[in-house]
Coordinates of C-alpha atoms and ligand atoms in Angstrom, one line a residue:
Chain A
X73 CA -24.4 -24.3 -22.7
X74 CA -22.3 -27.6 -20.9
X75 CA -21.1 -27.1 -17.8
X76 CA -17.6 -27.8 -19.7
X77 CA -17.7 -25.2 -21.9
X78 CA -18.8 -22.9 -19.0
X79 CA -16.1 -23.3 -17.0
X80 CA -13.8 -22.7 -19.8
X81 CA -15.7 -19.4 -21.0
X82 CA -15.8 -18.7 -17.5
X83 CA -12.0 -18.7 -17.0
X84 CA -11.5 -16.9 -20.1
X85 CA -13.5 -14.3 -20.1
X86 CA -12.5 -13.8 -16.4
X87 CA -8.7 -13.6 -17.4
X88 CA -9.7 -11.1 -20.7
X89 CA -11.5 -9.2 -18.0
X90 CA -8.9 -9.0 -15.3
X91 CA -6.4 -7.9 -18.5
X92 CA -8.9 -5.1 -19.2
X93 CA -8.9 -4.0 -15.7
X94 CA -5.2 -3.8 -15.4
X95 CA -5.0 -1.7 -19.1
X96 CA -7.6 0.6 -17.3
X97 CA -5.1 1.2 -14.1
X98 CA -1.9 1.4 -16.1
X99 CA -3.2 4.4 -18.0
X100 CA -4.5 5.6 -14.7
X101 CA -1.1 5.4 -13.7
X102 CA 0.5 7.9 -16.0
X103 CA -2.2 10.5 -16.0
X104 CA -1.9 13.5 -14.0
X105 CA -1.9 14.3 -10.4
X106 CA -5.1 15.8 -9.2
X107 CA -3.8 16.4 -5.8
X108 CA -4.2 20.3 -4.8
X109 CA -0.3 21.0 -2.7
X110 CA -2.3 23.5 -0.7
X111 CA -0.3 26.2 1.0
X112 CA 2.0 26.3 -1.8
X113 CA -0.8 26.8 -4.5
X114 CA -2.5 29.7 -2.0
X115 CA -2.3 31.8 -5.0
X116 CA -3.8 29.7 -7.5
X117 CA -6.3 27.6 -5.9
X118 CA -9.8 27.7 -7.3
X119 CA -12.6 27.5 -4.5
X120 CA -15.9 26.8 -5.9
X121 CA -18.2 30.1 -5.5
X122 CA -20.9 28.1 -3.8
X123 CA -18.5 26.7 -1.4
X124 CA -20.1 27.9 1.8
X125 CA -17.2 28.6 4.6
X126 CA -18.1 32.0 6.0
X127 CA -21.5 33.9 6.5
X128 CA -21.3 37.4 5.5
X129 CA -23.5 40.5 5.4
X130 CA -22.8 42.6 2.2
X131 CA -21.9 46.5 2.6
X132 CA -22.4 48.6 0.0
X133 CA -20.1 51.3 -0.5
X134 CA -22.0 54.0 1.7
X135 CA -21.3 51.1 4.8
X136 CA -25.0 50.2 4.2
X137 CA -26.5 47.1 4.5
X138 CA -29.9 45.3 3.9
X139 CA -30.6 43.2 7.3
X140 CA -34.0 44.7 8.9
X141 CA -33.1 42.8 12.2
X142 CA -36.4 40.8 11.5
X143 CA -35.0 37.8 13.3
X144 CA -35.8 35.4 10.9
X145 CA -32.8 34.0 10.4
X146 CA -32.1 33.5 13.5
X147 CA -35.7 31.6 14.4
X148 CA -34.4 29.1 11.3
X149 CA -31.3 28.5 12.0
X150 CA -31.7 24.7 14.0
X151 CA -28.3 25.3 16.0
X152 CA -29.1 28.7 17.5
X153 CA -25.7 30.2 15.7
X154 CA -27.1 33.2 15.1
X155 CA -27.7 36.2 17.5
X156 CA -29.5 39.7 16.2
X157 CA -29.7 42.4 18.9
X158 CA -31.5 44.9 17.8
X159 CA -32.5 48.3 19.3
X160 CA -35.3 50.8 19.0
X161 CA -34.4 54.5 17.9
X162 CA -36.9 57.3 17.4
X163 CA -36.5 58.6 13.7
X164 CA -36.7 62.5 13.0
X165 CA -40.3 62.3 12.2
X166 CA -40.8 60.8 15.9
X167 CA -41.7 57.2 14.9
X168 CA -40.2 54.4 16.7
X169 CA -38.2 52.0 14.6
X170 CA -36.6 48.9 14.8
X171 CA -32.6 48.4 13.4
X172 CA -30.1 46.4 13.8
X173 CA -27.2 46.5 16.6
X174 CA -25.3 43.7 16.4
X175 CA -25.5 40.7 14.3
X176 CA -23.8 38.0 16.2
X177 CA -22.8 34.5 14.1
X178 CA -20.8 31.3 15.8
X179 CA -18.6 30.0 13.1
X180 CA -18.1 26.9 15.6
X181 CA -21.9 26.2 16.2
X182 CA -22.5 26.8 12.4
X183 CA -23.5 23.4 9.8
X184 CA -23.1 25.6 7.1
X185 CA -27.2 24.7 5.8
X186 CA -27.5 28.0 4.3
X187 CA -31.3 28.1 5.7
X188 CA -30.5 31.5 7.2
X189 CA -29.5 33.0 3.6
X190 CA -32.4 31.1 2.3
X191 CA -35.0 32.5 4.6
X192 CA -34.1 36.2 4.8
X193 CA -36.8 38.2 3.2
X194 CA -34.2 40.9 2.3
X195 CA -31.5 38.9 0.9
X196 CA -28.9 40.7 3.7
X197 CA -26.6 37.2 4.2
X198 CA -24.5 35.3 2.0
X199 CA -22.2 32.5 2.2
X200 CA -18.5 33.6 1.0
X201 CA -16.1 30.6 -0.3
X202 CA -13.3 32.2 2.1
X203 CA -12.3 28.6 3.6
X204 CA -9.3 29.6 5.9
X205 CA -11.6 29.9 9.0
X206 CA -9.1 28.4 11.8
X207 CA -8.2 30.0 14.7
X208 CA -6.4 29.4 17.8
X209 CA -9.2 30.2 20.2
X210 CA -12.6 29.5 20.0
X211 CA -14.3 33.1 21.1
X212 CA -12.1 34.4 17.9
X213 CA -14.9 32.2 15.9
X214 CA -17.5 34.5 17.0
X215 CA -17.7 37.3 14.5
X216 CA -20.1 40.0 14.6
X217 CA -21.5 40.6 10.7
X218 CA -22.5 44.1 10.8
X219 CA -19.7 46.7 10.4
X220 CA -19.3 49.0 13.0
X221 CA -21.6 52.6 12.4
X222 CA -23.2 50.8 9.2
X223 CA -26.7 51.6 8.8
X224 CA -29.7 50.2 6.8
X225 CA -30.2 50.9 3.4
X226 CA -32.9 53.2 3.2
X227 CA -35.2 52.7 0.0
X228 CA -34.7 49.2 -1.2
X229 CA -33.8 49.9 -5.0
X230 CA -32.7 46.9 -6.1
X231 CA -31.6 43.9 -3.9
X232 CA -27.8 44.2 -3.7
X233 CA -27.6 40.1 -3.8
X234 CA -29.6 39.5 -6.8
X235 CA -32.0 36.6 -6.3
X236 CA -31.5 33.1 -6.9
X237 CA -27.8 33.4 -6.4
Chain B
X88 CA 43.2 -12.1 -1.2
X89 CA 42.2 -12.6 -4.8
X90 CA 40.4 -9.8 -6.0
X91 CA 37.6 -10.8 -9.3
X92 CA 38.7 -7.8 -11.7
X93 CA 35.8 -9.3 -14.1
X94 CA 33.2 -8.1 -11.4
X95 CA 34.9 -5.5 -9.3
X96 CA 31.3 -4.4 -7.8
X97 CA 30.4 -8.0 -6.3
X98 CA 30.1 -8.2 -2.7
X99 CA 31.1 -11.4 -2.6
X100 CA 34.8 -10.1 -3.1
X101 CA 34.4 -8.5 0.1
X102 CA 32.9 -11.0 1.9
X103 CA 35.8 -14.2 0.6
X104 CA 38.5 -11.6 1.7
X105 CA 36.5 -11.3 4.9
X106 CA 36.3 -15.1 5.1
X107 CA 40.3 -15.3 4.5
X108 CA 41.5 -12.9 6.7
X109 CA 39.3 -14.4 9.6
X110 CA 40.4 -17.6 9.2
X111 CA 43.9 -16.7 8.6
X112 CA 44.0 -15.0 12.3
X113 CA 41.4 -17.0 14.4
X114 CA 40.9 -20.7 14.8
X115 CA 37.9 -22.3 12.8
X116 CA 35.5 -22.0 15.4
X117 CA 36.1 -18.1 16.0
X118 CA 36.3 -17.6 12.4
X119 CA 32.7 -18.9 11.8
X120 CA 31.2 -17.8 15.0
X121 CA 32.1 -14.4 14.1
X122 CA 30.4 -15.1 10.5
X123 CA 27.5 -16.4 11.4
X124 CA 27.0 -13.0 13.9
X125 CA 28.2 -11.0 11.2
X126 CA 25.6 -12.6 8.8
X127 CA 22.5 -12.1 11.1
X128 CA 23.2 -8.9 11.7
X129 CA 23.4 -8.1 8.0
X130 CA 20.2 -10.3 7.5
X131 CA 18.4 -8.2 9.9
X132 CA 19.2 -4.9 8.9
X133 CA 18.7 -5.6 5.5
X134 CA 15.4 -7.0 7.0
X135 CA 14.4 -3.5 8.3
X136 CA 15.6 -1.8 5.7
X137 CA 14.1 -3.5 2.7
X138 CA 10.9 -3.4 4.4
X139 CA 11.3 0.6 5.1
X140 CA 12.1 1.3 1.1
X141 CA 8.7 -1.2 0.3
X142 CA 6.8 0.8 2.4
X143 CA 7.8 4.0 1.1
X144 CA 7.6 2.3 -2.7
X145 CA 4.3 0.6 -2.1
X146 CA 2.8 4.0 -1.2
X147 CA 4.3 6.0 -3.8
X148 CA 3.2 3.9 -6.4
X149 CA 0.1 3.6 -4.5
X150 CA -0.9 7.2 -5.1
X151 CA 0.3 7.3 -8.6
X152 CA -2.0 4.6 -9.6
X153 CA -4.7 6.8 -7.9
X154 CA -3.5 10.1 -9.4
X155 CA -2.1 11.3 -6.4
X156 CA 1.1 12.5 -5.0
X157 CA 2.1 10.2 -2.1
X158 CA 4.0 11.0 0.8
X159 CA 6.0 14.5 -0.2
X160 CA 6.5 16.3 2.9
X161 CA 9.0 14.6 5.2
X162 CA 12.2 14.9 3.3
X163 CA 12.7 15.6 -0.3
X164 CA 10.1 13.8 -2.4
X165 CA 8.8 12.3 1.1
X166 CA 12.0 9.8 1.3
X167 CA 12.1 10.3 5.1
X168 CA 8.1 9.3 5.5
X169 CA 8.9 5.5 6.4
X170 CA 11.4 6.3 8.5
X171 CA 9.4 8.4 10.6
X172 CA 6.4 6.1 10.6
X173 CA 9.2 3.8 12.0
X174 CA 10.3 5.6 15.0
X175 CA 6.7 6.5 15.4
X176 CA 5.5 3.2 15.9
X177 CA 8.7 2.4 18.1
X178 CA 7.7 5.0 20.4
X179 CA 3.8 3.7 20.5
X180 CA 2.7 2.0 23.9
X181 CA 2.3 -1.9 23.9
X182 CA -1.6 -2.1 24.6
X183 CA -2.2 -4.8 27.3
X184 CA -5.5 -6.3 26.6
X185 CA -7.8 -7.4 29.2
X186 CA -9.1 -11.4 29.3
X187 CA -6.4 -11.9 26.4
X188 CA -4.4 -14.9 26.4
X189 CA -1.0 -13.0 27.6
X190 CA 1.1 -15.6 26.4
X191 CA 0.1 -16.6 23.1
X192 CA -0.8 -12.9 22.1
X193 CA 2.6 -12.4 23.0
X194 CA 4.2 -14.9 21.2
X195 CA 1.9 -14.5 17.9
X196 CA 3.9 -12.0 16.3
X197 CA 7.4 -13.8 16.7
X198 CA 6.1 -16.6 14.8
X199 CA 5.2 -14.3 11.9
X200 CA 8.2 -12.2 12.4
X201 CA 10.5 -15.4 12.9
X202 CA 8.9 -17.7 9.8
X203 CA 9.4 -14.2 7.6
X204 CA 13.2 -14.2 8.8
X205 CA 13.8 -17.6 8.0
X206 CA 12.4 -17.7 4.6
X207 CA 14.2 -14.4 4.2
X208 CA 17.5 -15.9 4.9
X209 CA 17.1 -18.6 1.8
X210 CA 17.0 -16.1 -0.6
X211 CA 19.9 -15.2 -2.8
X212 CA 20.4 -11.9 -3.5
X213 CA 23.6 -12.1 -5.4
X214 CA 26.7 -14.2 -6.0
X215 CA 27.8 -15.3 -3.0
X216 CA 25.2 -13.8 -0.9
X217 CA 23.0 -16.4 0.0
X218 CA 22.9 -17.3 3.3
X219 CA 20.8 -20.9 3.4
X220 CA 21.2 -22.7 1.0
X221 CA 20.3 -26.3 1.0
X222 CA 19.8 -29.1 -1.2
X223 CA 16.1 -29.0 -0.7
X224 CA 15.6 -25.3 -0.6
X225 CA 12.5 -25.0 -1.8
X226 CA 11.0 -27.5 0.5
X227 CA 12.9 -25.5 3.2
X228 CA 11.2 -22.0 1.8
X229 CA 7.7 -23.9 1.5
X230 CA 8.1 -25.2 4.7
X231 CA 9.1 -22.2 6.7
X232 CA 7.3 -19.6 5.0
X233 CA 3.5 -21.3 6.1
X234 CA 4.7 -21.2 10.0
X235 CA 3.9 -17.8 9.7
X236 CA 0.2 -18.3 9.6
X237 CA 0.6 -20.0 13.2
X238 CA 0.9 -16.5 14.1
X239 CA -2.0 -15.4 12.6
X240 CA -4.4 -17.8 13.6
X241 CA -2.7 -16.9 17.6
X242 CA -3.4 -13.6 17.1
X243 CA -6.7 -13.8 16.3
X244 CA -7.4 -16.5 18.6
X245 CA -5.6 -14.7 21.8
X246 CA -6.8 -11.4 21.0
X247 CA -10.2 -12.5 22.5
X248 CA -11.6 -10.1 19.7
X249 CA -14.5 -11.6 17.4
X250 CA -13.1 -9.5 14.7
X251 CA -9.8 -10.8 14.9
X252 CA -11.0 -14.4 15.3
X253 CA -13.0 -13.9 11.8
X254 CA -9.8 -12.3 10.4
X255 CA -7.8 -15.3 11.3
X256 CA -10.0 -18.2 10.5
X257 CA -10.6 -16.2 6.8
X258 CA -6.7 -16.0 6.8
X259 CA -6.1 -19.7 7.5
X260 CA -8.5 -21.1 5.0
X261 CA -7.0 -18.7 2.8
X262 CA -3.3 -19.4 3.5
X263 CA -4.0 -23.2 3.5
X264 CA -5.7 -23.3 -0.1
X265 CA -3.4 -21.2 -1.7
X266 CA -0.4 -22.3 -0.2
X267 CA -1.1 -25.9 -2.2
X268 CA -1.3 -23.9 -5.4
X269 CA 2.1 -22.2 -4.6
X270 CA 4.4 -25.7 -3.9
X271 CA 2.6 -27.1 -7.2
X272 CA 4.0 -24.3 -9.2
X273 CA 7.0 -24.5 -7.5
X274 CA 7.1 -28.4 -7.9
X275 CA 6.5 -27.6 -11.7
X276 CA 9.9 -25.9 -11.9
X277 CA 11.2 -28.2 -10.1
X278 CA 10.5 -30.9 -12.8
X279 CA 11.8 -28.7 -15.0
X280 CA 15.3 -27.7 -13.5
X281 CA 15.8 -31.0 -12.0
X282 CA 17.2 -29.7 -8.4
X283 CA 15.2 -28.2 -5.8
X284 CA 18.7 -26.0 -4.4
X285 CA 17.9 -22.4 -5.2
X286 CA 22.1 -22.1 -6.2
X287 CA 21.6 -24.6 -8.6
X288 CA 18.7 -23.8 -10.1
X289 CA 20.2 -20.2 -10.5
X290 CA 23.3 -21.5 -12.4
X291 CA 21.0 -23.7 -14.6
X292 CA 19.3 -20.6 -15.6
X293 CA 22.5 -18.7 -16.9
X294 CA 21.5 -19.0 -21.0
X295 CA 17.5 -19.6 -20.4
X296 CA 15.3 -18.8 -17.7
X297 CA 13.0 -21.3 -16.2
X298 CA 9.8 -19.3 -17.7
X299 CA 11.2 -19.6 -21.0
X300 CA 12.3 -22.7 -20.7
X301 CA 9.4 -24.6 -20.0
X302 CA 7.3 -21.9 -22.3
X303 CA 3.5 -22.5 -21.9
X304 CA 3.5 -24.7 -18.7
X305 CA 6.6 -21.9 -17.3
X306 CA 4.3 -19.6 -17.7
X307 CA 0.9 -21.1 -16.8
X308 CA 2.9 -22.4 -13.2
X309 CA 4.7 -18.2 -12.9
X310 CA 1.2 -16.9 -13.1
X311 CA -0.4 -19.5 -10.8
X312 CA 2.7 -18.6 -8.5
X313 CA 2.2 -14.9 -8.4
X314 CA -1.5 -15.2 -7.9
X315 CA -1.3 -17.6 -4.9
X316 CA 1.9 -15.8 -3.6
X317 CA -0.3 -13.0 -3.7
X318 CA -3.2 -14.1 -2.0
X319 CA -0.5 -16.1 0.9
X320 CA 0.5 -12.6 1.9
X321 CA -3.2 -11.2 2.6
X322 CA -3.1 -8.5 0.3
X323 CA -5.9 -7.0 -2.3
X324 CA -7.6 -8.3 -3.9
X325 CA -7.2 -11.0 -1.6
X326 CA -7.0 -8.9 1.6
X327 CA -10.1 -10.0 3.3
X328 CA -8.6 -11.3 6.5
X329 CA -7.7 -7.7 6.9
X330 CA -11.0 -6.4 5.4
X331 CA -11.3 -2.8 7.3
X332 CA -14.9 -2.4 6.3
X333 CA -16.3 -5.8 7.8
X334 CA -13.3 -6.3 10.2
X335 CA -11.5 -3.2 11.7
X336 CA -8.1 -4.6 10.9
X337 CA -8.3 -8.4 11.0
X338 CA -6.2 -10.4 13.2
X339 CA -4.1 -7.6 14.3
X340 CA -7.0 -5.2 15.2
X341 CA -6.0 -5.5 19.2
X342 CA -1.9 -4.9 18.3
X343 CA -0.3 -1.9 18.9
X344 CA 3.4 -0.7 19.0
X345 CA 6.1 -2.7 18.3
X346 CA 4.0 -5.8 18.5
X347 CA 1.8 -4.7 15.2
X348 CA 5.1 -3.2 13.5
X349 CA 6.1 -6.7 13.4
X350 CA 2.9 -7.6 11.4
X351 CA 3.2 -4.8 9.2
X352 CA 7.2 -5.3 8.3
X353 CA 6.1 -9.0 7.9
X354 CA 3.2 -8.3 5.4
X355 CA 5.7 -6.2 3.3
X356 CA 8.3 -8.5 3.8
X357 CA 6.2 -11.4 2.6
X358 CA 5.3 -9.6 -0.5
X359 CA 9.2 -9.2 -1.3
X360 CA 10.3 -12.9 -0.4
X361 CA 7.3 -14.1 -2.6
X362 CA 8.4 -11.8 -5.3
X363 CA 12.2 -12.8 -4.8
X364 CA 11.3 -16.3 -5.0
X365 CA 9.5 -15.7 -7.9
X366 CA 12.3 -14.2 -9.3
X367 CA 14.3 -17.1 -8.2
X368 CA 13.0 -19.6 -9.7
X369 CA 11.4 -18.6 -12.9
X370 CA 13.4 -15.4 -13.6
X371 CA 16.9 -16.6 -13.5
X372 CA 17.2 -15.1 -9.8
X373 CA 20.5 -13.0 -9.9
X374 CA 22.0 -14.5 -13.1
X375 CA 22.5 -11.3 -15.6
X376 CA 21.2 -11.6 -19.2
X377 CA 23.3 -14.1 -21.2
X378 CA 23.3 -15.2 -24.9
X379 CA 24.8 -18.1 -26.4
X380 CA 27.9 -16.7 -28.7
X381 CA 27.3 -12.9 -27.8
X382 CA 30.6 -12.9 -25.5
X383 CA 30.9 -9.1 -25.6
X384 CA 27.3 -8.7 -24.4
X385 CA 27.6 -11.0 -21.9
X386 CA 30.9 -9.7 -20.5
X387 CA 28.9 -6.2 -20.2
X388 CA 25.9 -7.7 -18.4
X389 CA 28.0 -9.3 -16.2
X390 CA 30.0 -5.9 -15.0
X391 CA 26.5 -5.2 -13.6
X392 CA 26.5 -7.0 -10.2
X393 CA 24.4 -9.9 -9.8
X394 CA 22.5 -8.0 -6.8
X395 CA 21.5 -5.3 -8.9
X396 CA 20.0 -7.9 -11.3
X397 CA 18.5 -9.6 -8.6
X398 CA 16.9 -6.5 -7.0
X399 CA 15.7 -5.2 -10.1
X400 CA 14.0 -8.9 -11.4
X401 CA 12.3 -8.3 -7.9
X402 CA 11.2 -4.9 -8.3
X403 CA 9.6 -5.4 -11.4
X404 CA 7.2 -8.1 -9.6
X405 CA 6.9 -5.7 -6.8
X406 CA 5.0 -3.5 -9.2
X407 CA 3.4 -6.4 -10.9
X408 CA 2.2 -6.9 -7.1
X409 CA 1.1 -3.7 -6.6
X410 CA -0.6 -3.1 -10.0
X411 CA -2.7 -5.8 -9.0
X412 CA -3.3 -4.7 -6.0
X413 CA -4.9 -1.5 -7.0
X414 CA -7.0 -2.6 -10.1
X415 CA -9.0 -5.5 -8.6
X416 CA -11.8 -4.9 -5.9
X417 CA -11.6 -7.3 -3.2
X418 CA -13.0 -10.7 -3.3
X419 CA -16.0 -12.7 -1.2
X420 CA -14.7 -15.4 0.8
X421 CA -16.5 -18.3 -1.8
X422 CA -15.4 -16.3 -4.9
X423 CA -11.6 -16.9 -2.9
X424 CA -12.1 -20.5 -2.2
X425 CA -13.7 -21.0 -5.6
X426 CA -10.8 -19.3 -7.4
X427 CA -8.1 -21.8 -5.9
X428 CA -10.2 -25.2 -5.3
X429 CA -12.1 -24.8 -9.0
X430 CA -9.4 -23.0 -11.2
X431 CA -6.2 -22.8 -9.7
X432 CA -5.9 -26.2 -7.9
X433 CA -7.1 -28.1 -11.2
X434 CA -5.0 -26.3 -13.9
X435 CA -1.8 -26.8 -11.9
X436 CA -2.2 -30.4 -11.4
X437 CA -2.7 -30.8 -15.6
X438 CA 0.3 -28.1 -15.5
X439 CA 2.4 -30.2 -13.7
X440 CA 1.6 -33.5 -15.7
X441 CA 2.2 -31.3 -19.0
X442 CA 5.5 -30.3 -17.3
X443 CA 6.4 -34.0 -17.0
X444 CA 5.7 -34.4 -20.3
X445 CA 7.7 -31.8 -21.9
X446 CA 10.5 -32.7 -20.0
X447 CA 10.3 -36.2 -20.6
X448 CA 9.9 -35.6 -24.5
X449 CA 12.4 -33.1 -24.5
X450 CA 10.0 -30.2 -26.3
X451 CA 11.7 -27.7 -23.9
X452 CA 13.7 -25.0 -25.0
X453 CA 16.7 -26.2 -24.1
X454 CA 15.9 -29.6 -25.2
X455 CA 14.6 -28.4 -28.6
X456 CA 17.4 -26.0 -29.3
X457 CA 20.6 -27.4 -27.7
X458 CA 22.8 -24.9 -29.4
X459 CA 20.9 -21.7 -28.7
X460 CA 19.9 -22.0 -25.2
Ligands
SF4_213 S1 -25.9 28.1 7.8 FE1 -27.5 27.2 9.0 S2 -26.3 26.7 10.9 FE2 -24.9 28.3 10.0 S3 -25.8 30.2 10.7 FE3 -27.0 29.5 8.5 S4 -28.9 28.6 9.7 FE4 -27.9 28.7 11.0
SF4_214 S1 -30.0 38.5 8.2 FE1 -32.3 38.8 7.0 S2 -33.4 37.3 8.3 FE2 -31.7 38.1 9.4 S3 -32.5 39.8 10.6 FE3 -31.5 40.2 8.7 S4 -33.1 40.7 7.5 FE4 -33.6 39.3 9.2

């Protein structure tokens, strides 16, 4: 192609593609707005199930959880966010046993990497998508995940959280 | 006082009444002085108000192009958003930059705002709403609007900041290049209209706007003027003087508070000025749509005040500019200069010649169909 025809074809394809671009944006102008009007639409807001907002320890109806206080999550947390406090008790048949006393999680230090959930051998913890975590003081970010008076679920029939979730 | 009953909504009724009362009660000197001050105050206020409206409109339309809502929290539909922003900018501290050239740093925003104010004064907002009307109006507008670039270059130079400097140099290269095209495009229409005075130019477009009158040639000139005007105002896709990702904010990086406000205001107003010059020169300015022979229709159209026509036409052009801005990605500096020197300028020169031939051979619409247009 000679340079002259190249010049003109370049000019006209240029104009054509600019027109095409403008027609695309013209259509975009009339599309539905996607902005979430947050506080107003709290009722209808859909947050993905996989969104990691808050670490929780699911308890069943008998106030029992699955945490064996093994401390693996605490060791795997890159930020030192989790503190597992265990205590020794003596069971009825005279055996010593380590059970969970308090499970502390600091929201303010968590990077939501999910490593704790992945490494927990008992699937005792999981992330919830409850995202409204704003508080006024930092101390409120420290959360205790095991409920008051809860205890370890005795025989593991089936995990509370199905594998792979 | 003679009220013009055929056009009761015209502001010129008010101004001519004011003029006659002042002249009736005061000496010529004082009457003129008061009128000058009034005109200045009105223009300054209009300048600020138009800028606020433009900022709001731009943010809204931008948002719509991106499937967002835009500002909608301050006031109904966010109408007070730009007022709130203005108050914020007025309250901000003006930061002094160490080792900057104090005097030039301080003077630069004024160059920008004065250049844009001077051009603003030359706009015909409506019949009789026209502060500066020389017989060389087009030349005046091109001359004073290019003063603004001095403000940009000074800002870049005096800030003692590499980013500002690069931004200012880019802006300079861009402005000098595109000023040429804008000037030639206006020249093309001057050839067609046979005058450089805005008021005569507008009167001449009563039945046939220049963009139709010169058909092919006018339309090419119109498109070129819009492109180069867009480039002169440093707006996307030609916003590389302030390319955030490369230069933080370009030449006004170091400015804060009101000084930054000046640049911000001038940028928006320049968009308005370019649109209104294009309206005046190509789209018949404040002239209502008039058709030869359709007297009833003409009457109805003329009933709509001229400033409404002016602002309506200008708004359409501003929308066009926003549409372009949010459609295309930013150009590289070499692409930018290519576009100007390899495409727009040669086309423009040929177009100017074409227009001269059209006018001389009488192939304009008014020349071809003298009764119709
Ligand atoms: S998500 Fe990561 S940072 Fe947060 S508690 Fe678990 S392991 Fe630690
Ligand atoms: S949550 Fe899981 S990993 Fe952490 S201490 Fe309890 S059982 Fe061990």
